[in-house]
CSV table of N, CA and C in Angstrom, one decimal:
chain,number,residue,atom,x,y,z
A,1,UNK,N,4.8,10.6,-4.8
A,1,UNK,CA,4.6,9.9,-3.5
A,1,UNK,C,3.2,9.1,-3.6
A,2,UNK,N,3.3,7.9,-3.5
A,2,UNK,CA,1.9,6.9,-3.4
A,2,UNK,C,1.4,7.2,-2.4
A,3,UNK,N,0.1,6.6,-2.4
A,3,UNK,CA,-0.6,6.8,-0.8
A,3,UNK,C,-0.3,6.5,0.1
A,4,UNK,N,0.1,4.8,0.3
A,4,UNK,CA,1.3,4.4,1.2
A,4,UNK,C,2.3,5.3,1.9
A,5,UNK,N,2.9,5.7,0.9
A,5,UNK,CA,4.0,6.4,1.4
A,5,UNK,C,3.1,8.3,2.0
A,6,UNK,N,2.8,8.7,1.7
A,6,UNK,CA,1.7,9.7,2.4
A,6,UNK,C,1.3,9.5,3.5
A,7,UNK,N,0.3,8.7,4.0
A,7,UNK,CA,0.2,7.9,4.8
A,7,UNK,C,1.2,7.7,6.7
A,8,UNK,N,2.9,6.9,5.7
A,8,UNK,CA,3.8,7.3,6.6
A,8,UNK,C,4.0,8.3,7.0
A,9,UNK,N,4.5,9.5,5.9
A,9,UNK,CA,4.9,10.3,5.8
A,9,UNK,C,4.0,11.4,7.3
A,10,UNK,N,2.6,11.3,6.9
A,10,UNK,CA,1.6,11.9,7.8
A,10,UNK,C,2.0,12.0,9.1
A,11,UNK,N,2.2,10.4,9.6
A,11,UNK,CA,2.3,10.3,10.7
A,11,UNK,C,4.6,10.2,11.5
A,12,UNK,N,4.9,10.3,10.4
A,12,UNK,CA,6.2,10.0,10.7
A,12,UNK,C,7.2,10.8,12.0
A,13,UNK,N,6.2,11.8,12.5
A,13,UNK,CA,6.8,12.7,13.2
A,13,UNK,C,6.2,12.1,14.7
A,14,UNK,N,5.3,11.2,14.6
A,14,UNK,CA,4.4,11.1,15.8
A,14,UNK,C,4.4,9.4,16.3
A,15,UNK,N,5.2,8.7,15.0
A,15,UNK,CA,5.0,7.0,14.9
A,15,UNK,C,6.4,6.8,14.3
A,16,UNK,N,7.0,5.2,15.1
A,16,UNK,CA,8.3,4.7,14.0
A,16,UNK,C,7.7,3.4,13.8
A,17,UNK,N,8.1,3.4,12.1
A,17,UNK,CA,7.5,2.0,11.3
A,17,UNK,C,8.6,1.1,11.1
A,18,UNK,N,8.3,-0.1,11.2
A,18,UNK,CA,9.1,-1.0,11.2
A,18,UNK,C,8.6,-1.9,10.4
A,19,UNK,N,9.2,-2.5,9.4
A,19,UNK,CA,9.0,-3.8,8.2
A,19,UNK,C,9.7,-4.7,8.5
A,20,UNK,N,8.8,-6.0,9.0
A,20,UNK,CA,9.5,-7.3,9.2
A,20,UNK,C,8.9,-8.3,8.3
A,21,UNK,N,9.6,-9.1,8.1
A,21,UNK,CA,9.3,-10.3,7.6
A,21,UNK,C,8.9,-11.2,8.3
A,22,UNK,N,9.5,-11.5,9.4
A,22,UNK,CA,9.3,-12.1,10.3
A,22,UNK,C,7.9,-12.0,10.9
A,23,UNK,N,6.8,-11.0,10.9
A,23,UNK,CA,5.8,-10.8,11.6
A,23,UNK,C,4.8,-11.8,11.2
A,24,UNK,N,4.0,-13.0,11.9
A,24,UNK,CA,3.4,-14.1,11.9
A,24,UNK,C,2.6,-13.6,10.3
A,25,UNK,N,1.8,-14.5,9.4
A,25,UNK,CA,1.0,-13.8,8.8
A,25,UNK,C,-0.2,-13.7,9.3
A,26,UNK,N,-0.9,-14.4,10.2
A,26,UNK,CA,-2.0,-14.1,10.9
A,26,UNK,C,-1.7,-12.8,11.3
A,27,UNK,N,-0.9,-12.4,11.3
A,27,UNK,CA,-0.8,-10.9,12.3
A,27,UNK,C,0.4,-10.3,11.3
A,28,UNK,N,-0.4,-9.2,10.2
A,28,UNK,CA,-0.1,-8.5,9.1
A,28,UNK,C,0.3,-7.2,9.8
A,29,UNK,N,0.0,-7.2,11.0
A,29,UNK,CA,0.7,-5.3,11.7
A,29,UNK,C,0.5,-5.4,13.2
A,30,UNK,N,0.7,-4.5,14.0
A,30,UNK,CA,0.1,-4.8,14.9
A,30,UNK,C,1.0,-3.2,15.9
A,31,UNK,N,0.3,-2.4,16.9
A,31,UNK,CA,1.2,-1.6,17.1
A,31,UNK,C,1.9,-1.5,18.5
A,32,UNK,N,2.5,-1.3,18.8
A,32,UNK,CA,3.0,-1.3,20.5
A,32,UNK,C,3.6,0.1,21.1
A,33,UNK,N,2.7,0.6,21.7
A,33,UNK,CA,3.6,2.2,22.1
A,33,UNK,C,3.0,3.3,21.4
A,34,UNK,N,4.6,3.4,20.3
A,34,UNK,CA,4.3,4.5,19.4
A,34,UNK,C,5.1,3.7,17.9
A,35,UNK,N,4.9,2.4,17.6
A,35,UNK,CA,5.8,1.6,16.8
A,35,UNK,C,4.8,1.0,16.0
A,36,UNK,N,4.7,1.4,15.4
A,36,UNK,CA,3.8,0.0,14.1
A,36,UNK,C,5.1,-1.0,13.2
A,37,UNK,N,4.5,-2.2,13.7
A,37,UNK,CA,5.3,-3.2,13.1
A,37,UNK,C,4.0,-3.6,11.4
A,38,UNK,N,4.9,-4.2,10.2
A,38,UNK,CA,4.2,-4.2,9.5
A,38,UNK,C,4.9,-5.5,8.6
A,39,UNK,N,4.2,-6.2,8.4
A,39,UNK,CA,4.6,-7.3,7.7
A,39,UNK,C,5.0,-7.0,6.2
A,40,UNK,N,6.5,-7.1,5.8
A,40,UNK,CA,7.0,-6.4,4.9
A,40,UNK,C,6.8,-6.9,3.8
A,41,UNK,N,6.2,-8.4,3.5
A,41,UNK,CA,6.1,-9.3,2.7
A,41,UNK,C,4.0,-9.1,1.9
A,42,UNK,N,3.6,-8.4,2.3
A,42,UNK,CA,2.4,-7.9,2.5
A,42,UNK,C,2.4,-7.0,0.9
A,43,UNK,N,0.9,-7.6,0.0
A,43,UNK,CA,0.8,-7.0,-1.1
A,43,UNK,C,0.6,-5.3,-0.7
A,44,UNK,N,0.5,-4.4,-1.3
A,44,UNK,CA,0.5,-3.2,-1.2
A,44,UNK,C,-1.1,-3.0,-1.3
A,45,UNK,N,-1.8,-3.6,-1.4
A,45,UNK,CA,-3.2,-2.9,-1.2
A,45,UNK,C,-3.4,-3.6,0.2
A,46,UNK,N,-2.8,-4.5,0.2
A,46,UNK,CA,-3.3,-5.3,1.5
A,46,UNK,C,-2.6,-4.6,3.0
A,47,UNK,N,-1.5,-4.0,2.5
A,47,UNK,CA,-0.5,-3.3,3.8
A,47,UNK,C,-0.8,-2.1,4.1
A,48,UNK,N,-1.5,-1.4,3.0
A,48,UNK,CA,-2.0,0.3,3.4
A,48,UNK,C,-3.5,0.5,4.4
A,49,UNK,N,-3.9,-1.3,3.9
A,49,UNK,CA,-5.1,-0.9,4.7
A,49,UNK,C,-4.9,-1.5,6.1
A,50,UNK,N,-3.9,-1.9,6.4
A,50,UNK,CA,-3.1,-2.8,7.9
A,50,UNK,C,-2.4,-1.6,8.3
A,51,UNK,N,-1.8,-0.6,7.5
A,51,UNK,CA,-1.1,0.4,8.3
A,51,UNK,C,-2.4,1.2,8.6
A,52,UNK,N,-3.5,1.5,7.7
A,52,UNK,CA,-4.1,2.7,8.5
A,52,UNK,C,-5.1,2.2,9.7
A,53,UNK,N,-5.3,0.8,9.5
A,53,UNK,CA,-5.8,0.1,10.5
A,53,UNK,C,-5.2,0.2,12.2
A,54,UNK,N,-3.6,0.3,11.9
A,54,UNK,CA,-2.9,0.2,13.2
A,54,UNK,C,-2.9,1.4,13.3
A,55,UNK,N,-2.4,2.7,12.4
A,55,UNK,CA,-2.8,4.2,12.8
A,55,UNK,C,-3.9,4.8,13.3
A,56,UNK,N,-5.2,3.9,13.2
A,56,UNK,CA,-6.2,3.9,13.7
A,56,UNK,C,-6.5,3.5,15.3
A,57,UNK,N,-5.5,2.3,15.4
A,57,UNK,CA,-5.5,1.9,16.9
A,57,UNK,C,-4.8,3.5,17.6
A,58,UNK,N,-4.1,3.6,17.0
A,58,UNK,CA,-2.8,5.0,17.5
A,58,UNK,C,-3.7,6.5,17.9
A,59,UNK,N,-4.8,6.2,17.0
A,59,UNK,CA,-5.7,7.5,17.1
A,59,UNK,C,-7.1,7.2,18.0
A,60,UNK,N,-7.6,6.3,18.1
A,60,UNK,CA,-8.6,6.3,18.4
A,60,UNK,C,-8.7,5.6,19.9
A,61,UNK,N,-7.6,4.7,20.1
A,61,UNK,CA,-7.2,3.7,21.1
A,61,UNK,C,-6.6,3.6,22.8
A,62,UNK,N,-7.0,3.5,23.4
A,62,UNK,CA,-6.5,3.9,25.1
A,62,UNK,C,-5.1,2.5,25.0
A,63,UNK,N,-4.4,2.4,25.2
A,63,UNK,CA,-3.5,2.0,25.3
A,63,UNK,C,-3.6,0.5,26.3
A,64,UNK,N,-3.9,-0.7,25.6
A,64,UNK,CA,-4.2,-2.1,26.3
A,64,UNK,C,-3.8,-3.0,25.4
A,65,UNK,N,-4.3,-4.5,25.5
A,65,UNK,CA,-4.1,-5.4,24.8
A,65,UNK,C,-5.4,-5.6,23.8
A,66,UNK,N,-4.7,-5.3,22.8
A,66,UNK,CA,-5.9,-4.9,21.5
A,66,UNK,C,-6.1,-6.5,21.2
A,67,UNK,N,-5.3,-7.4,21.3
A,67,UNK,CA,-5.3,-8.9,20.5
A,67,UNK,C,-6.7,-9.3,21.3
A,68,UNK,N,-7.4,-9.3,22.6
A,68,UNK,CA,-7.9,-9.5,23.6
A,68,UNK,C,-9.7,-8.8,22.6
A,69,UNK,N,-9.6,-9.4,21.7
A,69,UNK,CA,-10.9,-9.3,20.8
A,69,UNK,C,-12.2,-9.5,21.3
A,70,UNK,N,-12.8,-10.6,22.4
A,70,UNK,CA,-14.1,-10.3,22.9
A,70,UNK,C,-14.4,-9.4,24.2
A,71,UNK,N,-13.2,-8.7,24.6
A,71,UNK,CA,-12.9,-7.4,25.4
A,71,UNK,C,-12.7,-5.9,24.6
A,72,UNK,N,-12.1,-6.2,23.7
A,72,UNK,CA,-12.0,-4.8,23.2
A,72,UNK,C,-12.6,-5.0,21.7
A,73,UNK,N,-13.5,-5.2,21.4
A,73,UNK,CA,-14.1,-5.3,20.2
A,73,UNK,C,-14.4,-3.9,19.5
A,74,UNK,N,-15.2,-3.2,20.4
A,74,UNK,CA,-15.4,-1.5,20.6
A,74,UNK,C,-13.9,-0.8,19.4
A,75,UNK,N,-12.7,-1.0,20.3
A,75,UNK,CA,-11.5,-0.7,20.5
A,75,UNK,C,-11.2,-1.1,18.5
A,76,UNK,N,-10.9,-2.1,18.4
A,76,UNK,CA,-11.2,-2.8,17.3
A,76,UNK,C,-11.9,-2.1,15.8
A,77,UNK,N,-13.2,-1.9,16.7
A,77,UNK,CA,-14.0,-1.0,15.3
A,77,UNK,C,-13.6,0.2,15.0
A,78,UNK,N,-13.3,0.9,16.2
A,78,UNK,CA,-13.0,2.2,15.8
A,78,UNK,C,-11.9,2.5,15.0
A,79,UNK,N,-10.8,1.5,15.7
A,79,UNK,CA,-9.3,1.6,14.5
A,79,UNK,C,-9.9,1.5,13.3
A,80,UNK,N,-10.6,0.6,12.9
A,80,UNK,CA,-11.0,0.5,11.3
A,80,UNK,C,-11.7,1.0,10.6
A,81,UNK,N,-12.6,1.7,11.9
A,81,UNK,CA,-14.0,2.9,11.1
A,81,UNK,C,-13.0,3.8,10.6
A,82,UNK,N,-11.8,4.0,11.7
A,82,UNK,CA,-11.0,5.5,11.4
A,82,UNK,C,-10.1,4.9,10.0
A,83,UNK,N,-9.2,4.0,9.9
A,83,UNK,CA,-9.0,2.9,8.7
A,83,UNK,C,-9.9,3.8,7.2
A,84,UNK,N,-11.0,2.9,7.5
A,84,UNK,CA,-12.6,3.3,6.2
A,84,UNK,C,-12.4,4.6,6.2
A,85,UNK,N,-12.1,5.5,7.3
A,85,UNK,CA,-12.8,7.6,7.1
A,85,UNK,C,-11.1,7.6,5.8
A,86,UNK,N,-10.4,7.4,6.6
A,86,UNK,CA,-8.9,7.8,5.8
A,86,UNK,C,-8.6,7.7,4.7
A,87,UNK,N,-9.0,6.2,3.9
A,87,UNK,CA,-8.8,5.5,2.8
A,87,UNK,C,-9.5,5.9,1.7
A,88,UNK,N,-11.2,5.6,2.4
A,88,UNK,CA,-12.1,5.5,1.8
A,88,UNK,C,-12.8,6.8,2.6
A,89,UNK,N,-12.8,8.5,2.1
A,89,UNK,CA,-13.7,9.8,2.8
A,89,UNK,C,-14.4,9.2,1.8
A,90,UNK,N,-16.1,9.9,2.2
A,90,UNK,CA,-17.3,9.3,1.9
A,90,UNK,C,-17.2,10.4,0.7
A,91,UNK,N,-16.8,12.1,0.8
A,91,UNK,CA,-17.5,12.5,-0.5
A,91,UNK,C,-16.6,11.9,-1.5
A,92,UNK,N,-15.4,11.2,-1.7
A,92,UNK,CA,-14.9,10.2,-2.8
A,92,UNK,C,-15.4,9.7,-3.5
A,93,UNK,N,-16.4,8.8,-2.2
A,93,UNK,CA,-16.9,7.8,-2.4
A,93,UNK,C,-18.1,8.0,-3.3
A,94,UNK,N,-18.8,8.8,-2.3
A,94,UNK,CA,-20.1,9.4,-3.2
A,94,UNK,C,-19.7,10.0,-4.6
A,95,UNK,N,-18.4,10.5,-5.1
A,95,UNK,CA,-18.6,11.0,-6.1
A,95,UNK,C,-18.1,9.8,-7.1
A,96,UNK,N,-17.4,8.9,-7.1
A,96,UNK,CA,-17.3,7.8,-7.6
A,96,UNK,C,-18.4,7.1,-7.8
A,97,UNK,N,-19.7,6.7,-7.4
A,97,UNK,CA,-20.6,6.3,-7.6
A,97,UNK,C,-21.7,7.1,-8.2
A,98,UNK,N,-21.5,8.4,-8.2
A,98,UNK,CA,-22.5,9.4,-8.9
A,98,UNK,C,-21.6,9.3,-10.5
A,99,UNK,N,-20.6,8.6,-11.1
A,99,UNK,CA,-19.9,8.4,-12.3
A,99,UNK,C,-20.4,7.1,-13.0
A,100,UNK,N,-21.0,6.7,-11.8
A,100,UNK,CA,-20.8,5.0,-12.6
A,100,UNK,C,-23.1,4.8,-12.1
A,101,UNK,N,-23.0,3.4,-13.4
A,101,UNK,CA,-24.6,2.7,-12.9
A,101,UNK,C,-24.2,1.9,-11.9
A,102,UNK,N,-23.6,1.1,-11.5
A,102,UNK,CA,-23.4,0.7,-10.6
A,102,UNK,C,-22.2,-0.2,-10.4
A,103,UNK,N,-21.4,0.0,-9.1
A,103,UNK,CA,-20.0,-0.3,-8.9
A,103,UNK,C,-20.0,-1.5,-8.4
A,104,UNK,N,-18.9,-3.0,-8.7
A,104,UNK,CA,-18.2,-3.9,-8.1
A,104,UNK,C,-17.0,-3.6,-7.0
A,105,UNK,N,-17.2,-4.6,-6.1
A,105,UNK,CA,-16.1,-4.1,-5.2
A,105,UNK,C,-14.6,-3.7,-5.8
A,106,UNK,N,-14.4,-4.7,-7.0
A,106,UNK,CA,-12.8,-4.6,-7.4
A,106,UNK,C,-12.6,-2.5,-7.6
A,107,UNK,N,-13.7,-2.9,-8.5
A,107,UNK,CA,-13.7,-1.4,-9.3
A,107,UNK,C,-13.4,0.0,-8.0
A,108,UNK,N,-14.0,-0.6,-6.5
A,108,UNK,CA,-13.9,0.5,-5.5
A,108,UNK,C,-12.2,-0.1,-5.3
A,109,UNK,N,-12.0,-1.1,-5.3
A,109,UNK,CA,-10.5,-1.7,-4.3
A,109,UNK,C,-9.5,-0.9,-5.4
A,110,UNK,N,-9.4,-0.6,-6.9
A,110,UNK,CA,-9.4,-0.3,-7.5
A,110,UNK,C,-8.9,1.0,-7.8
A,111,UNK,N,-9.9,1.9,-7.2
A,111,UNK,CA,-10.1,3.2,-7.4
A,111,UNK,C,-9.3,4.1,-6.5
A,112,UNK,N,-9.7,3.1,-5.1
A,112,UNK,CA,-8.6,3.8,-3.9
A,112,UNK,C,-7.8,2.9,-3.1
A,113,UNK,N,-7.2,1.9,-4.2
A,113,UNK,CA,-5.8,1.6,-3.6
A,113,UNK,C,-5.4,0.4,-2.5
A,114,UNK,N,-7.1,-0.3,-2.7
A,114,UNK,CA,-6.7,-1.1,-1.2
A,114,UNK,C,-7.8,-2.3,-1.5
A,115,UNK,N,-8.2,-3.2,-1.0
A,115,UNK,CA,-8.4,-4.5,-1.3
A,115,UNK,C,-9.9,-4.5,-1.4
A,116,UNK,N,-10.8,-5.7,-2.0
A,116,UNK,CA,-11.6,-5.9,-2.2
A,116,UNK,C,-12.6,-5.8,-0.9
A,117,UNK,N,-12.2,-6.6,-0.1
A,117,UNK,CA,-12.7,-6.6,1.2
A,117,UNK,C,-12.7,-5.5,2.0
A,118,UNK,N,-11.6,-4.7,1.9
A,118,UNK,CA,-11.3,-3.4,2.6
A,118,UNK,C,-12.9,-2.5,2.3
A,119,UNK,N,-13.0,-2.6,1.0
A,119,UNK,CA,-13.7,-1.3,-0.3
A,119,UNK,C,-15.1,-2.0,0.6
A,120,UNK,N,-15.5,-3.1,0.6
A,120,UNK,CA,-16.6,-3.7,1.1
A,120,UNK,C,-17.2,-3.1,2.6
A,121,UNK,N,-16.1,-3.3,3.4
A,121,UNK,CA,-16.5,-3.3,4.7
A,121,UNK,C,-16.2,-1.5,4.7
A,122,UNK,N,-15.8,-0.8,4.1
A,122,UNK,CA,-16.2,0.6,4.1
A,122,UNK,C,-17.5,1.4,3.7
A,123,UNK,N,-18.1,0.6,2.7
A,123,UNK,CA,-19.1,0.6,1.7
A,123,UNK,C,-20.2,0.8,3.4
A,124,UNK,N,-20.1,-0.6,3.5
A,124,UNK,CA,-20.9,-0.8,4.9
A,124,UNK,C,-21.2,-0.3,6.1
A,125,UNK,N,-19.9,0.4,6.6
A,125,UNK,CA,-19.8,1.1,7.4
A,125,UNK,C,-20.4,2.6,6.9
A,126,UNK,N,-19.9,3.0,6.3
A,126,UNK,CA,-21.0,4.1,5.7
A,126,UNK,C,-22.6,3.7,6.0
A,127,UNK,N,-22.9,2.8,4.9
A,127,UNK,CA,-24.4,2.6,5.2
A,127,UNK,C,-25.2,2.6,6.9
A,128,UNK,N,-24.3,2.1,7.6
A,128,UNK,CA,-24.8,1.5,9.0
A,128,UNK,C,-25.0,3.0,9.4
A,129,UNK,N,-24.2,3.8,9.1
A,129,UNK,CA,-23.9,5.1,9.8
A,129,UNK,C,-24.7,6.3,9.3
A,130,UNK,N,-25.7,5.5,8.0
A,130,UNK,CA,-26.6,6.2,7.3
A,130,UNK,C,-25.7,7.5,6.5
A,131,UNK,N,-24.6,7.3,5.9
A,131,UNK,CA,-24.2,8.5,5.9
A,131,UNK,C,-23.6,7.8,3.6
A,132,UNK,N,-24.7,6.8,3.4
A,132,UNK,CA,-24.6,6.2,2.0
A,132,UNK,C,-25.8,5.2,2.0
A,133,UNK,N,-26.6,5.4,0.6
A,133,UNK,CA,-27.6,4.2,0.4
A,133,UNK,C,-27.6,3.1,0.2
């Protein structure tokens, strides 16, 4: 089983996933209820980090209009801090870099499965949180 599929698996008793094609691509997932819709056309590093993104709304989230971005921005970070904790746990992270002189984002997007950008803005979040140098 890939991580993807773990992932569902995790939550499968608590969440129903739904794969559309149809879902705009500005809007790669998005959840309503207890439903994560997921754009089924979505590269696989690109979709695990949009599913744990929306599992994140599911966990961390009071139940509103999340699209509503300069109101729920708060709302927003935490889906994705929780997103970064899941994908990307810090002692991974840290021991991945106690291996290497020093890492490119590919090499992190790479290592656990999810996009360049993802690997980045996790990297960061750690630091902000002082909890990486």
């Amino acid at each position: 089983m890939n991580a993807f599929e773990k992932l569902l698996a995790e939550f499968d008793n608590e969440l129903t996933f739904v794969f559309d094609k149809n879902i705009p691509d500005k809007l790669p997932g998005l959840i309503c209820d207890k439903t994560i819709y997921l754009n089924k056309d979505l590269p696989f590093d690109k979709a695990i980090c949009v599913l744990s993104e929306e599992i994140g709304h599911y966990k961390t989230s009071t139940p509103k209009d999340i699209t509503d971005y300069k109101e729920n921005g708060k709302e927003e970070r935490k889906a994705r801090n929780w997103g970064y904790k899941k994908l990307v746990p810090i002692e991974k992270l840290k021991n991945f870099f106690v291996k290497k002189e020093s890492v490119m984002p590919y090499e992190l997007a790479e290592e656990f499965g999810i996009t360049e950008e993802f690997a980045e803005e996790a990297v960061q979040m750690y630091k902000i949180k002082g909890e990486l140098d």
